[in-house]
PDB file of C-alpha atoms in Angstrom:
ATOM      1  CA  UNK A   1      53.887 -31.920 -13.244  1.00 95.00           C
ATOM      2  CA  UNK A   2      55.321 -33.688 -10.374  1.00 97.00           C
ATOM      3  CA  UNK A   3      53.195 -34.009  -7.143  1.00 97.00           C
ATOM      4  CA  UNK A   4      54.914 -34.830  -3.945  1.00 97.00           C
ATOM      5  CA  UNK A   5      52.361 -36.397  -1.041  1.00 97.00           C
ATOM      6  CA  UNK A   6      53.621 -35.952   2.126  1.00 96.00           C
ATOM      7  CA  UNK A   7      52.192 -39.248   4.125  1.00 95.00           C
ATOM      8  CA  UNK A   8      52.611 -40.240   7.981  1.00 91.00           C
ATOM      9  CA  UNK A   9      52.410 -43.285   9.562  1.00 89.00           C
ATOM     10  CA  UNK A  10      50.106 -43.488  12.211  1.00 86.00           C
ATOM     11  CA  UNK A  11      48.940 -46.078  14.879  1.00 78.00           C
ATOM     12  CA  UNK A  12      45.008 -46.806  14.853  1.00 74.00           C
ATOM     13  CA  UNK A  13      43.526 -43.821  17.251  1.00 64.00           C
ATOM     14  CA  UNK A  14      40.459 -46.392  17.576  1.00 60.00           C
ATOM     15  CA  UNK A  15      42.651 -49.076  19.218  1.00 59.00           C
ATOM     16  CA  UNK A  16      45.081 -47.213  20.643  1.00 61.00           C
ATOM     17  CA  UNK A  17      45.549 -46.784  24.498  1.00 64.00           C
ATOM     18  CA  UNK A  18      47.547 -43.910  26.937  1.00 64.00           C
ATOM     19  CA  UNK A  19      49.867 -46.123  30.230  1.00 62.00           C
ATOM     20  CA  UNK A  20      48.793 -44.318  32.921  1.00 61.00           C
ATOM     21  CA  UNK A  21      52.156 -44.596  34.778  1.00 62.00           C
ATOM     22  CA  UNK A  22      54.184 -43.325  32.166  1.00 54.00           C
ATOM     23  CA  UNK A  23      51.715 -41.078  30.291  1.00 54.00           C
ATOM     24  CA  UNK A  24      52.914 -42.159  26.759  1.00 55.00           C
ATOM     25  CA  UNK A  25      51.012 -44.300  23.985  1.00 59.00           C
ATOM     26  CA  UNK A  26      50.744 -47.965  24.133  1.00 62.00           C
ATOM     27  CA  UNK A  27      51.672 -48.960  20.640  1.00 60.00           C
ATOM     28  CA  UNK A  28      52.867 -52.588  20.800  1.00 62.00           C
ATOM     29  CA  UNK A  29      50.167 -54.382  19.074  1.00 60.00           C
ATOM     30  CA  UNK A  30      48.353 -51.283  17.863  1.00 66.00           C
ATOM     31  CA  UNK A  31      47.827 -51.772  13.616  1.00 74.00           C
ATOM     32  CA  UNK A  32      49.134 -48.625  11.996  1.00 82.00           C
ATOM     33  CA  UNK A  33      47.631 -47.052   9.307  1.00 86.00           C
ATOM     34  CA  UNK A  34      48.176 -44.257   6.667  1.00 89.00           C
ATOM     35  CA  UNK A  35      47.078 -40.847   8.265  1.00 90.00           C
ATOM     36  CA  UNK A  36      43.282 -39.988   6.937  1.00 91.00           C
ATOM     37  CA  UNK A  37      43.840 -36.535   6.199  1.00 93.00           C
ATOM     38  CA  UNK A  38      47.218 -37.660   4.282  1.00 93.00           C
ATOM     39  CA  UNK A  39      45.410 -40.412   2.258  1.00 95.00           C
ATOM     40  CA  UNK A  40      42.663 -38.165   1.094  1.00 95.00           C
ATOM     41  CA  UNK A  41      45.591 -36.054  -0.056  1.00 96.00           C
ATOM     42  CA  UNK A  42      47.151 -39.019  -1.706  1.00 97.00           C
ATOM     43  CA  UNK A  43      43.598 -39.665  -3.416  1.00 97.00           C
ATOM     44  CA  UNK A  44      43.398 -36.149  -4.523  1.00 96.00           C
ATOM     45  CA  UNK A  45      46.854 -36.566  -6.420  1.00 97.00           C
ATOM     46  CA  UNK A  46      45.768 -40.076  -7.834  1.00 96.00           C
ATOM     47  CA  UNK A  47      42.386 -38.570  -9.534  1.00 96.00           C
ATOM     48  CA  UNK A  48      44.663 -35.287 -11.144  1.00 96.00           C
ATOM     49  CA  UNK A  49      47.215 -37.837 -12.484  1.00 96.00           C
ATOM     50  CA  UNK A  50      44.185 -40.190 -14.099  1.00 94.00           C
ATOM     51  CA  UNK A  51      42.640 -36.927 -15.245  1.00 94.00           C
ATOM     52  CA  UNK A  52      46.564 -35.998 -17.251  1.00 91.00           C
ATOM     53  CA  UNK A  53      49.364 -37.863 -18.823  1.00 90.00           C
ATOM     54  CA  UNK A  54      51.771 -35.370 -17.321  1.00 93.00           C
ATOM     55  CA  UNK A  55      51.041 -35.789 -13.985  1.00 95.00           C
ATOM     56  CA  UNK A  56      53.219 -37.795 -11.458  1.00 96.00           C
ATOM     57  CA  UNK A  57      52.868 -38.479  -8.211  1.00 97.00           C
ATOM     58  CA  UNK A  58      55.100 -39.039  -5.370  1.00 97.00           C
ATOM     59  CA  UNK A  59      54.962 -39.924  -1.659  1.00 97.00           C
ATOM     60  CA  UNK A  60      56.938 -39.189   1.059  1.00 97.00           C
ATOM     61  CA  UNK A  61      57.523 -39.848   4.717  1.00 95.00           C
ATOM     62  CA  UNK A  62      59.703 -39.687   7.779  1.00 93.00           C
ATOM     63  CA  UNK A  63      59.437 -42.604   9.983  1.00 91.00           C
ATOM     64  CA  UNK A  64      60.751 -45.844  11.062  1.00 90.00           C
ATOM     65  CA  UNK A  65      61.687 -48.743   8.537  1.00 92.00           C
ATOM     66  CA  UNK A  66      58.265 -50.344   9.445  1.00 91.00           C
ATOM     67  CA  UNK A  67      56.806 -47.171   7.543  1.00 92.00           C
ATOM     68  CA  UNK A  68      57.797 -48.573   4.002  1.00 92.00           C
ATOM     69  CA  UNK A  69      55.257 -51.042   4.569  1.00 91.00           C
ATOM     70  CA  UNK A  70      53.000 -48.008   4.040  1.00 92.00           C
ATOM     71  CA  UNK A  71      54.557 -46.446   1.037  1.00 95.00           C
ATOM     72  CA  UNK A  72      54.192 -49.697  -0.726  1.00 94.00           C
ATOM     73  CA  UNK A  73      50.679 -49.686  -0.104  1.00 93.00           C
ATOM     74  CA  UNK A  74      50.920 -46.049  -1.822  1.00 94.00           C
ATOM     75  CA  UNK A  75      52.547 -47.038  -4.620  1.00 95.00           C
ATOM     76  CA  UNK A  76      50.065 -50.303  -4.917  1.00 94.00           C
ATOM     77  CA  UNK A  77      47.301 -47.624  -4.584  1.00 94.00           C
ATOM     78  CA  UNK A  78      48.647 -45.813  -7.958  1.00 93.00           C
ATOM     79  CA  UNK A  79      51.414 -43.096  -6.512  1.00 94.00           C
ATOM     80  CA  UNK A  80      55.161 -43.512  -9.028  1.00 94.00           C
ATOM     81  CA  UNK A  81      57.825 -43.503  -6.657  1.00 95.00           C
ATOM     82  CA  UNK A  82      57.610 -43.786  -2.684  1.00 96.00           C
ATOM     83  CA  UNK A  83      60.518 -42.095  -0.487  1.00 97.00           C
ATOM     84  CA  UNK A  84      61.293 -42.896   2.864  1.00 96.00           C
ATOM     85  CA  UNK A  85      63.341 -40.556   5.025  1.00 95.00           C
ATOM     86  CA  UNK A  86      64.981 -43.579   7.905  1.00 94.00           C
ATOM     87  CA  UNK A  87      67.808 -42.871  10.225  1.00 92.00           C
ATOM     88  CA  UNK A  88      67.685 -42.964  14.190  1.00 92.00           C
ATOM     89  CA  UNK A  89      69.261 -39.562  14.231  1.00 91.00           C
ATOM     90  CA  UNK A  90      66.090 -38.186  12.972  1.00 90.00           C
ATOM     91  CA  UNK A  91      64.228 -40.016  16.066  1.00 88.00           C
ATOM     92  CA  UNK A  92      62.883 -37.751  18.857  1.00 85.00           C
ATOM     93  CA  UNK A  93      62.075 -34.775  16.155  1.00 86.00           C
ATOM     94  CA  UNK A  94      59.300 -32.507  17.073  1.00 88.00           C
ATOM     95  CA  UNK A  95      57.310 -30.364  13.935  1.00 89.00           C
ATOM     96  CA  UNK A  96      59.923 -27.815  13.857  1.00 89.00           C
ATOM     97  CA  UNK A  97      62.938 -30.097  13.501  1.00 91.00           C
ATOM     98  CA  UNK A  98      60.536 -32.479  11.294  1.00 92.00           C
ATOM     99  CA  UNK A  99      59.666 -29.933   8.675  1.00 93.00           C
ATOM    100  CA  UNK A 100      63.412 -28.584   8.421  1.00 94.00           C
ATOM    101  CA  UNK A 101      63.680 -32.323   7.554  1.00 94.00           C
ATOM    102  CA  UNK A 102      61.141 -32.872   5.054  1.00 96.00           C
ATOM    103  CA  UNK A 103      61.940 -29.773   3.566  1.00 95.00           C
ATOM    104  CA  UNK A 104      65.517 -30.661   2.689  1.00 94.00           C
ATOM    105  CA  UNK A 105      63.991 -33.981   1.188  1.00 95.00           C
ATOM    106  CA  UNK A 106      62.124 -31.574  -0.964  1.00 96.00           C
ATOM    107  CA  UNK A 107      64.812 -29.653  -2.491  1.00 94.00           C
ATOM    108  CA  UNK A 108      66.614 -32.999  -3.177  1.00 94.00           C
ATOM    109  CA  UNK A 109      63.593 -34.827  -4.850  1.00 95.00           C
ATOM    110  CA  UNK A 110      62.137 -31.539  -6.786  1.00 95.00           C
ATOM    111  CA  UNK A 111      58.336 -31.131  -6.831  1.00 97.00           C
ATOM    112  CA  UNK A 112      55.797 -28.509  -8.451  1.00 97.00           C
ATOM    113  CA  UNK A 113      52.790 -29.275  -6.000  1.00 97.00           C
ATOM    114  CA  UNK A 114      53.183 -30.746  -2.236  1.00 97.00           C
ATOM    115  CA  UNK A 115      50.102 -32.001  -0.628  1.00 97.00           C
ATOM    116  CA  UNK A 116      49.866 -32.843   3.061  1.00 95.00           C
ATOM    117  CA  UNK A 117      47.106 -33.790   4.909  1.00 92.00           C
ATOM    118  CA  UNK A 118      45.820 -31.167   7.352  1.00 91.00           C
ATOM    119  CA  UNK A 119      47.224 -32.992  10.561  1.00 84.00           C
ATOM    120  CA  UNK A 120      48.126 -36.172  11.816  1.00 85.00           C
ATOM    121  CA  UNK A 121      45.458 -37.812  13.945  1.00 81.00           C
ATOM    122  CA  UNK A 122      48.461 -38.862  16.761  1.00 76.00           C
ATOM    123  CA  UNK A 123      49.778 -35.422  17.368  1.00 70.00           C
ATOM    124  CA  UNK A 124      46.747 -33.529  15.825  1.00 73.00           C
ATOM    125  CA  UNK A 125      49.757 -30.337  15.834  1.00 84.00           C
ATOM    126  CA  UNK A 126      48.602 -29.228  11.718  1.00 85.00           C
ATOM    127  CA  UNK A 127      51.978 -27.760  12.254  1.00 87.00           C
ATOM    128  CA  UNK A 128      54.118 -30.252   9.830  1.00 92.00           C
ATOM    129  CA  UNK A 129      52.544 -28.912   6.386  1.00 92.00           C
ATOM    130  CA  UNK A 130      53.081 -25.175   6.919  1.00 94.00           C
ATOM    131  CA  UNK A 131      55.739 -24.760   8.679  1.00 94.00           C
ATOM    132  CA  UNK A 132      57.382 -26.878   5.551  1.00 95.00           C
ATOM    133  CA  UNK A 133      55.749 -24.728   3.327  1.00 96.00           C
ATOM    134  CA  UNK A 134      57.410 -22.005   5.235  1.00 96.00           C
ATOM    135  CA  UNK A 135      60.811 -23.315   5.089  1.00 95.00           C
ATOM    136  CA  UNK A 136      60.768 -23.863   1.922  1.00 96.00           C
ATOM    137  CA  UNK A 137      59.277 -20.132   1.095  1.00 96.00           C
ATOM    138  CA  UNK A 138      56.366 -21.552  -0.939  1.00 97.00           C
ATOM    139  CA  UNK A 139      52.750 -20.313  -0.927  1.00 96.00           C
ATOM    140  CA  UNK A 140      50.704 -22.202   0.872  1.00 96.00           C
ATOM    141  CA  UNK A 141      46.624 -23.050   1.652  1.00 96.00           C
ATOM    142  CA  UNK A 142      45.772 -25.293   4.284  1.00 95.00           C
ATOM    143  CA  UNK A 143      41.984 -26.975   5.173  1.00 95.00           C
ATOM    144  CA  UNK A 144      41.427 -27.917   1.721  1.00 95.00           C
ATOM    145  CA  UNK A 145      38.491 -29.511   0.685  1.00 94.00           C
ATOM    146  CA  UNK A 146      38.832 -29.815  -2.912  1.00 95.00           C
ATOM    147  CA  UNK A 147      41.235 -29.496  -5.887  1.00 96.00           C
ATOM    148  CA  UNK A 148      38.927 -27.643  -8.829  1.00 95.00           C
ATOM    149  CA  UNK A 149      41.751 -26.708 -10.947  1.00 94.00           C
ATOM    150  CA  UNK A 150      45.604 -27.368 -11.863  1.00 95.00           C
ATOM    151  CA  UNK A 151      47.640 -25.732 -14.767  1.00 94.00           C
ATOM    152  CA  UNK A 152      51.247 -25.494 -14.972  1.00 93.00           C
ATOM    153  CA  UNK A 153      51.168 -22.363 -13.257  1.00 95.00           C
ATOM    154  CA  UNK A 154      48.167 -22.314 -10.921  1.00 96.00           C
ATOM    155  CA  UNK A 155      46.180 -24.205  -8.378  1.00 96.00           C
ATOM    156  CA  UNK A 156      42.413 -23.228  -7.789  1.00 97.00           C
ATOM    157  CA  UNK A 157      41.327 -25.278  -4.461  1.00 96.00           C
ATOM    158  CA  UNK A 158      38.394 -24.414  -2.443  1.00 95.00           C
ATOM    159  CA  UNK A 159      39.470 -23.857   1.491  1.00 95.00           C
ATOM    160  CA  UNK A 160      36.722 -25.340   3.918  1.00 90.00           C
ATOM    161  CA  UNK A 161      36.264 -23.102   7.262  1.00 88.00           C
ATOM    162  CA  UNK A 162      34.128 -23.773  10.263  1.00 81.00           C
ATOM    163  CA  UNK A 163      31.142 -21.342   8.502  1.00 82.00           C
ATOM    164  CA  UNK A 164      32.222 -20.262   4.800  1.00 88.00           C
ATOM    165  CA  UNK A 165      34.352 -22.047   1.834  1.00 91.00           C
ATOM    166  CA  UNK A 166      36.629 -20.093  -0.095  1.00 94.00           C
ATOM    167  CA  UNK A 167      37.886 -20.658  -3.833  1.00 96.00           C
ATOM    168  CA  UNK A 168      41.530 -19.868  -3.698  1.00 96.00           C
ATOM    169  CA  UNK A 169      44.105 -19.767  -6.851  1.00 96.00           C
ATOM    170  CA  UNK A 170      47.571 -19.948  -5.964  1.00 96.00           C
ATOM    171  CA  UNK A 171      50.925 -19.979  -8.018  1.00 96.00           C
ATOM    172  CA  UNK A 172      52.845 -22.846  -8.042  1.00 96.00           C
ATOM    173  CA  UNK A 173      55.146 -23.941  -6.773  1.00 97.00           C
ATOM    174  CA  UNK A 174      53.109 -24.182  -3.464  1.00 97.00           C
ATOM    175  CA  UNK A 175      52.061 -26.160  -0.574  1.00 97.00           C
ATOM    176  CA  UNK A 176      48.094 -27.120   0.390  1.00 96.00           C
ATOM    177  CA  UNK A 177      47.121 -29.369   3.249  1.00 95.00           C
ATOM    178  CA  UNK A 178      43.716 -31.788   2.468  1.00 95.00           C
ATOM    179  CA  UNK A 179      40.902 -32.537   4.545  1.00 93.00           C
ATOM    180  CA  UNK A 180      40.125 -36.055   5.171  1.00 92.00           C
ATOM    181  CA  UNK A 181      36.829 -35.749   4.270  1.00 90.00           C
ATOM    182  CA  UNK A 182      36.699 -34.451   0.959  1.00 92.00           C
ATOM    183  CA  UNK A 183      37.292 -37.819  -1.259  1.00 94.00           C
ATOM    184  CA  UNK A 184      36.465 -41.074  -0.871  1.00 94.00           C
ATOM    185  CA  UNK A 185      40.462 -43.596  -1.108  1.00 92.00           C
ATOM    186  CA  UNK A 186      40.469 -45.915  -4.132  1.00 91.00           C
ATOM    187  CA  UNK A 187      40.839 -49.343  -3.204  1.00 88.00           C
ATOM    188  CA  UNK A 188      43.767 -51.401  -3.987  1.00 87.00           C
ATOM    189  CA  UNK A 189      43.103 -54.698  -6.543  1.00 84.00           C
ATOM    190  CA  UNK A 190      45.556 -57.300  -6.625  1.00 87.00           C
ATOM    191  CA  UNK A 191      47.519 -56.833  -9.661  1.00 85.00           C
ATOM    192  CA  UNK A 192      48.523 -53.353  -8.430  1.00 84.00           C
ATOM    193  CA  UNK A 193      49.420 -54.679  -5.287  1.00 89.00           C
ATOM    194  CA  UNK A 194      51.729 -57.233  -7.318  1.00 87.00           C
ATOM    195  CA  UNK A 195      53.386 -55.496  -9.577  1.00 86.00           C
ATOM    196  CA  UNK A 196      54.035 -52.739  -6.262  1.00 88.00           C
ATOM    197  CA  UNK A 197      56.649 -54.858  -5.380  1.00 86.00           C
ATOM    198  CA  UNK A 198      58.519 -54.168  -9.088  1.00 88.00           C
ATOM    199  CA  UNK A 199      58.742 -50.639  -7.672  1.00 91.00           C
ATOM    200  CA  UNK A 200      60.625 -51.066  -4.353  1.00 92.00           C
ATOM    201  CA  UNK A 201      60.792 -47.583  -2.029  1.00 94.00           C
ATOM    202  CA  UNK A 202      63.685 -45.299  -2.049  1.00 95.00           C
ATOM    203  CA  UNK A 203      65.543 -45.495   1.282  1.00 96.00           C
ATOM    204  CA  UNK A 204      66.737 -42.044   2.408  1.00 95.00           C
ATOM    205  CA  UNK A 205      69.075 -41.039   5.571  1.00 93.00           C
ATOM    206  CA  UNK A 206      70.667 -38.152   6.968  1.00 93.00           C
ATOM    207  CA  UNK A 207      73.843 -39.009   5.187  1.00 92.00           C
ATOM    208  CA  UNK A 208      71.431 -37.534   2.151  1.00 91.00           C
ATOM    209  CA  UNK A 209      70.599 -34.563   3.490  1.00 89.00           C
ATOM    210  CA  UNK A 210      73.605 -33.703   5.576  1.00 79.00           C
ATOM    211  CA  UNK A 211      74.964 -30.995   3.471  1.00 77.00           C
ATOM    212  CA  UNK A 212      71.768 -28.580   4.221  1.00 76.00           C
ATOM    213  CA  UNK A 213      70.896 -29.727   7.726  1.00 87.00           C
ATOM    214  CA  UNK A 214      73.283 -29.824  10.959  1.00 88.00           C
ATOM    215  CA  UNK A 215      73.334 -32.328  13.633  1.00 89.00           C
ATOM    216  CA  UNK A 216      72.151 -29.861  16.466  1.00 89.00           C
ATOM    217  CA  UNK A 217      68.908 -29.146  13.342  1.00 89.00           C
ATOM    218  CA  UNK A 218      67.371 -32.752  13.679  1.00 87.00           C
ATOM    219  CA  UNK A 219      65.966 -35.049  15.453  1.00 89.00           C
ATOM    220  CA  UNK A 220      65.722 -34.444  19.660  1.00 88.00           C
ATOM    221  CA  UNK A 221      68.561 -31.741  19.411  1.00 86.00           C
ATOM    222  CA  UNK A 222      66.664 -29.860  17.265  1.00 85.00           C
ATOM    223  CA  UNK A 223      63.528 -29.742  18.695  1.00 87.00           C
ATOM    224  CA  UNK A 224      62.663 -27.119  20.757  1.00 87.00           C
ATOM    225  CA  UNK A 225      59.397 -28.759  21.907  1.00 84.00           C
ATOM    226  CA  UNK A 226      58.651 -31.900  23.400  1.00 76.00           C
ATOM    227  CA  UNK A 227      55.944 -33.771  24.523  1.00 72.00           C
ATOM    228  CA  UNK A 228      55.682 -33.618  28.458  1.00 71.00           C
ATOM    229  CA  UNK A 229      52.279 -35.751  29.409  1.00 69.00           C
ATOM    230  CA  UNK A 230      49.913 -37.700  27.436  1.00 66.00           C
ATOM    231  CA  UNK A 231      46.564 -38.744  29.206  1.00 64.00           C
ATOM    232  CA  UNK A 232      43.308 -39.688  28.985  1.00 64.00           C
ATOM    233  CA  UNK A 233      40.359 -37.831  30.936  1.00 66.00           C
ATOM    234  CA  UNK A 234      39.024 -40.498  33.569  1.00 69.00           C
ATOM    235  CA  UNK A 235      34.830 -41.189  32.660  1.00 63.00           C
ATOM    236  CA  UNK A 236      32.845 -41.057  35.562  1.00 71.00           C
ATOM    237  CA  UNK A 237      29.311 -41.446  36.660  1.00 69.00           C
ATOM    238  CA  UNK A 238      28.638 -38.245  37.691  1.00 71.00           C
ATOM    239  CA  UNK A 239      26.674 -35.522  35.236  1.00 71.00           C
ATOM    240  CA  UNK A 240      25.796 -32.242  36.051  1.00 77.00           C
ATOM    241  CA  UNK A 241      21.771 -32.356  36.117  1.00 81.00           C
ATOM    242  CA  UNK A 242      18.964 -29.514  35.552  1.00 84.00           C
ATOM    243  CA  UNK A 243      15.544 -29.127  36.515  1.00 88.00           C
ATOM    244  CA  UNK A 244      14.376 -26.776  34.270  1.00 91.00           C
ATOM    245  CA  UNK A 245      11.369 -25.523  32.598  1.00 91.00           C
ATOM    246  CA  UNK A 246      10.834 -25.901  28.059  1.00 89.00           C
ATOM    247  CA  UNK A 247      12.248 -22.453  27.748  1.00 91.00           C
ATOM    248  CA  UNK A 248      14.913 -22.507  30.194  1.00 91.00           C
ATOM    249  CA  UNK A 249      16.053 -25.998  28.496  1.00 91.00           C
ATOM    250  CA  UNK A 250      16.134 -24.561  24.599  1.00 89.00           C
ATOM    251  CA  UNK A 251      18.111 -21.303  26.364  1.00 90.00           C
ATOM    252  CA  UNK A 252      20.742 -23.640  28.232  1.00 89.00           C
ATOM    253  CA  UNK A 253      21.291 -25.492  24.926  1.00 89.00           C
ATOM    254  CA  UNK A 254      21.536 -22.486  22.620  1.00 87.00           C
ATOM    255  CA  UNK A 255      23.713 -20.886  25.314  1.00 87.00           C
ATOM    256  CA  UNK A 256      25.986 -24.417  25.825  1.00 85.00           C
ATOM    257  CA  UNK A 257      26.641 -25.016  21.996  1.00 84.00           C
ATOM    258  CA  UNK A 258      27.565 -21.506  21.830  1.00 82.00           C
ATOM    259  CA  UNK A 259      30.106 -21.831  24.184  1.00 82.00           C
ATOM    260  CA  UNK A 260      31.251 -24.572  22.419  1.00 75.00           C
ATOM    261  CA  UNK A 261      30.952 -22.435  18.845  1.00 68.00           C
ATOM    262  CA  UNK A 262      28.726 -25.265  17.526  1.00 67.00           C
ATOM    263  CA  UNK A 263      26.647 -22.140  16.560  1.00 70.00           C
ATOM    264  CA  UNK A 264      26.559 -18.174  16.730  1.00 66.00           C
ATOM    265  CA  UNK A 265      24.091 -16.177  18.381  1.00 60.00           C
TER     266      UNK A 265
END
């Protein structure tokens, strides 16, 4: 069975600053990092291929040449193979012209099982996974908080929503997106880092892919979105304040958390 881990490089949200002037992310400087949602995925594919002979796993990603710095910390963590999709007419691609992308990767790597994390912590869109899934006209479950059960034919995952799980069997081929939450990333050791370097990452570009995907597809031309402003909300001293009595203090918290659908009346 071959599992195919869709990964995204991602700059440190902890470090990571918005220029007020031009509204976009400072990233010069900023450490990036494998996307939590995408590593748990990643970890989820490890512990089914040390649990079967017959399971392989692969990672890909779309990105920048910096990115296969990442996949080779992928393959160090255990993953076979490590693709990288590279070429500046990909740049500027929103999740619609993205996923078109990564599905035509897809078709020309094969796969049984995709896993992508739920969403990427920089865009926070959870668009990428299922829209691919969609392109590619594959079953999909997304939120997942655990893999119970894999056969050749079948996945059995349990879904994690905001008040119930569900246990959920689908045919595969098929698509699920992972919760960062629900494993806890091996670390690497040294040898595996070392002998990483024996298993260098594919380089792919749209010269690859051309024959399924038009120029006006991709990248900025194909993207029917686009980011417009990115900002921070300004902190300032001034809170709302209450003078109110025991009961009138649980009511305006029950009612407040409500609103917020921390809880349900």
């Amino acid at each position: 069975m071959k599992i195919v881990v869709l990964a995204k490089q991602v700059p440190d949200s902890t470090e990571i600053t918005v220029d007020k002037a031009t509204g976009t992310l400072v990233r010069d400087g900023v450490p990036s990092i494998i996307n939590p949602d995408d590593l748990a995925g990643l970890e989820a594919a490890l512990e089914l291929k040390d649990k079967s002979d017959d399971v392989v796993v692969e990672v890909l990603s779309m990105g920048p040449p910096q990115a296969a710095g990442m996949l080779q910390e992928a393959i160090a963590r255990g993953a076979d193979k490590a693709y990288l999709l590279t070429d500046r007419r990909l740049g500027g691609a929103d999740t619609c012209a993205t996923s078109r992308t990564l599905a035509a990767a897809l078709e020309k790597i094969g796969y049984d099982l995709i896993i992508a994390g739920r969403q990427a912590i920089d865009g926070d869109t959870a668009q990428v996974g299922p829209q691919t899934a969609e392109r590619l006209n594959l079953p999909q479950v997304t939120y997942v908080d655990e893999i119970m059960e894999i056969a050749p034919d079948h996945v059995k995952v349990k879904k994690s929503l905001e008040e119930e799980s569900q246990i959920i069997s689908v045919k595969l081929p098929a698509v699920i997106t992972t919760l960062s939450g629900m494993n806890k990333p091996r670390y690497m050791n040294c040898n595996d880092i070392v002998d990483s370097f024996n298993n260098p990452v594919e380089i792919l570009t749209y010269d690859d892919l051309a024959a399924d995907l038009p120029m006006e597809t991709i990248g900025l031309a194909g993207s029917p979105t686009q980011v417009f402003r990115t900002f921070t909300k300004d902190v300032t001293a001034a809170t709302e304040t209450f003078n109110l009595t025991a009961e009138e203090t649980g009511k305006k918290i029950a009612e407040t958390l409500n609103e917020k659908q921390l809880i349900k009346k």
